[in-house]
């Protein structure tokens, strides 16, 4: 499971979301988790996430902060 932890007011979060959409093959979904929601903040705390954007794959944090498309692609290809 690919998860993007984000905040609505985070511009880098929107950037990273677009990178994920560009590099994922068609039909592969990812879950967006808003850390400002109660459920999202609890899940982020469980994983030790302290900043956004953060990408987690199968419960493991793999990327933190603004990352470029090539780095995002590399991490996601390892998962796929």
Short mmCIF file of N, CA and C in Angstrom, two decimals:
data_model
loop_
_atom_site.label_atom_id
_atom_site.label_comp_id
_atom_site.label_asym_id
_atom_site.label_seq_id
_atom_site.Cartn_x
_atom_site.Cartn_y
_atom_site.Cartn_z
N UNK A 1 0.84 -1.18 0.00
CA UNK A 1 0.00 0.00 0.00
C UNK A 1 0.89 1.24 0.00
N UNK A 2 0.63 2.12 -0.92
CA UNK A 2 1.33 3.40 -1.01
C UNK A 2 0.47 4.45 -0.33
N UNK A 3 1.06 5.20 0.60
CA UNK A 3 0.33 6.24 1.32
C UNK A 3 1.09 7.56 1.22
N UNK A 4 0.34 8.62 0.96
CA UNK A 4 0.90 9.97 0.97
C UNK A 4 0.29 10.71 2.15
N UNK A 5 1.14 11.12 3.08
CA UNK A 5 0.71 11.92 4.22
C UNK A 5 0.90 13.38 3.85
N UNK A 6 -0.17 14.16 4.01
CA UNK A 6 -0.15 15.53 3.53
C UNK A 6 -0.98 16.44 4.43
N UNK A 7 -0.86 17.73 4.15
CA UNK A 7 -1.71 18.76 4.76
C UNK A 7 -2.24 19.62 3.63
N UNK A 8 -3.47 20.09 3.77
CA UNK A 8 -4.08 20.91 2.72
C UNK A 8 -3.31 22.18 2.42
N UNK A 9 -2.64 22.74 3.41
CA UNK A 9 -1.95 24.02 3.22
C UNK A 9 -0.49 23.86 2.79
N UNK A 10 -0.06 22.64 2.57
CA UNK A 10 1.33 22.34 2.22
C UNK A 10 1.49 22.32 0.70
N UNK A 11 2.20 23.30 0.15
CA UNK A 11 2.40 23.36 -1.30
C UNK A 11 3.27 22.21 -1.80
N UNK A 12 4.27 21.82 -1.01
CA UNK A 12 5.10 20.69 -1.41
C UNK A 12 4.31 19.39 -1.46
N UNK A 13 3.28 19.29 -0.64
CA UNK A 13 2.42 18.10 -0.65
C UNK A 13 1.70 17.98 -1.99
N UNK A 14 1.19 19.08 -2.48
CA UNK A 14 0.51 19.07 -3.78
C UNK A 14 1.49 18.69 -4.90
N UNK A 15 2.71 19.21 -4.80
CA UNK A 15 3.75 18.91 -5.79
C UNK A 15 4.05 17.40 -5.79
N UNK A 16 4.27 16.84 -4.61
CA UNK A 16 4.61 15.42 -4.50
C UNK A 16 3.43 14.55 -4.96
N UNK A 17 2.22 14.95 -4.64
CA UNK A 17 1.04 14.21 -5.10
C UNK A 17 1.03 14.13 -6.62
N UNK A 18 1.30 15.23 -7.27
CA UNK A 18 1.34 15.23 -8.74
C UNK A 18 2.45 14.35 -9.27
N UNK A 19 3.59 14.31 -8.57
CA UNK A 19 4.69 13.43 -8.98
C UNK A 19 4.27 11.97 -8.90
N UNK A 20 3.58 11.62 -7.82
CA UNK A 20 3.12 10.24 -7.66
C UNK A 20 2.18 9.88 -8.80
N UNK A 21 1.24 10.74 -9.09
CA UNK A 21 0.27 10.47 -10.16
C UNK A 21 0.99 10.28 -11.50
N UNK A 22 2.02 11.07 -11.75
CA UNK A 22 2.76 10.97 -13.02
C UNK A 22 3.54 9.67 -13.15
N UNK A 23 4.09 9.17 -12.06
CA UNK A 23 4.98 8.00 -12.17
C UNK A 23 4.29 6.67 -11.94
N UNK A 24 3.14 6.66 -11.29
CA UNK A 24 2.45 5.39 -11.07
C UNK A 24 1.81 4.91 -12.37
N UNK A 25 1.92 3.62 -12.63
CA UNK A 25 1.23 3.07 -13.81
C UNK A 25 -0.28 3.25 -13.67
N UNK A 26 -0.95 3.34 -14.79
CA UNK A 26 -2.41 3.51 -14.79
C UNK A 26 -3.06 2.36 -14.02
N UNK A 27 -3.99 2.70 -13.18
CA UNK A 27 -4.71 1.69 -12.41
C UNK A 27 -4.13 1.41 -11.04
N UNK A 28 -2.90 1.84 -10.79
CA UNK A 28 -2.30 1.66 -9.47
C UNK A 28 -2.74 2.83 -8.60
N UNK A 29 -3.33 2.50 -7.47
CA UNK A 29 -3.89 3.53 -6.60
C UNK A 29 -2.96 3.78 -5.41
N UNK A 30 -3.13 4.95 -4.83
CA UNK A 30 -2.45 5.25 -3.58
C UNK A 30 -3.43 5.95 -2.66
N UNK A 31 -3.16 5.88 -1.38
CA UNK A 31 -4.05 6.46 -0.38
C UNK A 31 -3.47 7.78 0.09
N UNK A 32 -4.33 8.79 0.13
CA UNK A 32 -3.93 10.10 0.63
C UNK A 32 -4.45 10.25 2.05
N UNK A 33 -3.56 10.59 2.98
CA UNK A 33 -3.93 10.70 4.39
C UNK A 33 -3.63 12.12 4.86
N UNK A 34 -4.69 12.83 5.21
CA UNK A 34 -4.57 14.21 5.68
C UNK A 34 -4.20 14.19 7.16
N UNK A 35 -3.02 14.67 7.49
CA UNK A 35 -2.54 14.62 8.88
C UNK A 35 -3.27 15.60 9.79
N UNK A 36 -4.09 16.47 9.23
CA UNK A 36 -4.85 17.38 10.08
C UNK A 36 -6.17 16.76 10.53
N UNK A 37 -6.51 15.60 10.00
CA UNK A 37 -7.71 14.90 10.46
C UNK A 37 -7.33 14.05 11.67
N UNK A 38 -8.30 13.68 12.49
CA UNK A 38 -8.03 12.88 13.68
C UNK A 38 -7.42 11.54 13.29
N UNK A 39 -8.05 10.86 12.35
CA UNK A 39 -7.55 9.56 11.91
C UNK A 39 -6.15 9.68 11.29
N UNK A 40 -5.97 10.70 10.45
CA UNK A 40 -4.68 10.90 9.81
C UNK A 40 -3.57 11.23 10.79
N UNK A 41 -3.86 12.05 11.77
CA UNK A 41 -2.83 12.41 12.76
C UNK A 41 -2.46 11.21 13.61
N UNK A 42 -3.43 10.36 13.93
CA UNK A 42 -3.14 9.15 14.71
C UNK A 42 -2.27 8.19 13.91
N UNK A 43 -2.60 8.00 12.65
CA UNK A 43 -1.81 7.10 11.79
C UNK A 43 -0.39 7.64 11.61
N UNK A 44 -0.27 8.95 11.39
CA UNK A 44 1.05 9.56 11.23
C UNK A 44 1.88 9.37 12.50
N UNK A 45 1.25 9.53 13.64
CA UNK A 45 1.95 9.37 14.92
C UNK A 45 2.44 7.93 15.07
N UNK A 46 1.63 6.96 14.66
CA UNK A 46 2.02 5.55 14.74
C UNK A 46 3.30 5.28 13.94
N UNK A 47 3.43 5.95 12.81
CA UNK A 47 4.59 5.74 11.94
C UNK A 47 5.75 6.67 12.29
N UNK A 48 5.55 7.58 13.24
CA UNK A 48 6.60 8.52 13.61
C UNK A 48 6.77 9.65 12.62
N UNK A 49 5.74 9.95 11.85
CA UNK A 49 5.81 11.00 10.85
C UNK A 49 5.66 12.35 11.53
N UNK A 50 6.64 13.22 11.30
CA UNK A 50 6.64 14.54 11.93
C UNK A 50 6.57 15.68 10.93
N UNK A 51 6.70 15.37 9.64
CA UNK A 51 6.60 16.42 8.63
C UNK A 51 5.96 15.87 7.37
N UNK A 52 5.42 16.79 6.60
CA UNK A 52 4.77 16.42 5.35
C UNK A 52 5.39 17.21 4.21
N UNK A 53 5.36 16.68 3.02
CA UNK A 53 4.77 15.41 2.64
C UNK A 53 5.67 14.24 3.03
N UNK A 54 5.05 13.11 3.28
CA UNK A 54 5.76 11.87 3.55
C UNK A 54 5.08 10.77 2.76
N UNK A 55 5.90 9.94 2.13
CA UNK A 55 5.39 8.77 1.42
C UNK A 55 5.80 7.54 2.21
N UNK A 56 4.81 6.69 2.48
CA UNK A 56 5.06 5.41 3.15
C UNK A 56 4.61 4.29 2.22
N UNK A 57 5.37 3.22 2.22
CA UNK A 57 5.02 2.04 1.43
C UNK A 57 4.98 0.85 2.38
N UNK A 58 3.83 0.20 2.43
CA UNK A 58 3.62 -0.93 3.34
C UNK A 58 4.00 -0.60 4.77
N UNK A 59 3.68 0.61 5.20
CA UNK A 59 3.92 1.03 6.57
C UNK A 59 5.33 1.51 6.87
N UNK A 60 6.19 1.54 5.86
CA UNK A 60 7.56 2.03 6.04
C UNK A 60 7.71 3.38 5.35
N UNK A 61 8.22 4.36 6.08
CA UNK A 61 8.46 5.68 5.51
C UNK A 61 9.62 5.57 4.54
N UNK A 62 9.40 6.01 3.28
CA UNK A 62 10.46 5.91 2.27
C UNK A 62 10.92 7.27 1.76
N UNK A 63 10.06 8.27 1.77
CA UNK A 63 10.45 9.60 1.30
C UNK A 63 9.80 10.66 2.19
N UNK A 64 10.59 11.68 2.52
CA UNK A 64 10.10 12.78 3.34
C UNK A 64 10.43 14.09 2.64
N UNK A 65 9.46 14.98 2.60
CA UNK A 65 9.68 16.29 2.01
C UNK A 65 9.47 16.30 0.51
N UNK A 66 9.83 17.42 -0.08
CA UNK A 66 9.68 17.57 -1.53
C UNK A 66 10.75 16.76 -2.24
N UNK A 67 10.31 15.84 -3.06
CA UNK A 67 11.24 15.01 -3.83
C UNK A 67 10.89 15.15 -5.31
N UNK A 68 11.89 14.95 -6.12
CA UNK A 68 11.70 15.08 -7.56
C UNK A 68 11.19 13.77 -8.16
N UNK A 69 10.70 13.86 -9.36
CA UNK A 69 10.05 12.74 -10.03
C UNK A 69 10.94 11.50 -10.12
N UNK A 70 12.21 11.67 -10.44
CA UNK A 70 13.10 10.51 -10.58
C UNK A 70 13.23 9.74 -9.27
N UNK A 71 13.37 10.46 -8.18
CA UNK A 71 13.50 9.81 -6.87
C UNK A 71 12.18 9.12 -6.49
N UNK A 72 11.08 9.79 -6.76
CA UNK A 72 9.76 9.19 -6.49
C UNK A 72 9.59 7.92 -7.32
N UNK A 73 9.92 8.00 -8.60
CA UNK A 73 9.80 6.84 -9.49
C UNK A 73 10.65 5.67 -8.98
N UNK A 74 11.88 5.94 -8.59
CA UNK A 74 12.78 4.88 -8.11
C UNK A 74 12.17 4.16 -6.91
N UNK A 75 11.70 4.91 -5.94
CA UNK A 75 11.11 4.29 -4.74
C UNK A 75 9.86 3.49 -5.08
N UNK A 76 9.00 4.05 -5.91
CA UNK A 76 7.75 3.37 -6.23
C UNK A 76 7.98 2.14 -7.10
N UNK A 77 8.98 2.17 -7.99
CA UNK A 77 9.27 1.01 -8.83
C UNK A 77 9.74 -0.17 -7.99
N UNK A 78 10.46 0.11 -6.91
CA UNK A 78 10.89 -0.97 -6.02
C UNK A 78 9.68 -1.66 -5.40
N UNK A 79 8.64 -0.88 -5.13
CA UNK A 79 7.42 -1.43 -4.55
C UNK A 79 6.62 -2.22 -5.58
N UNK A 80 6.56 -1.69 -6.79
CA UNK A 80 5.74 -2.32 -7.83
C UNK A 80 6.46 -3.52 -8.40
#
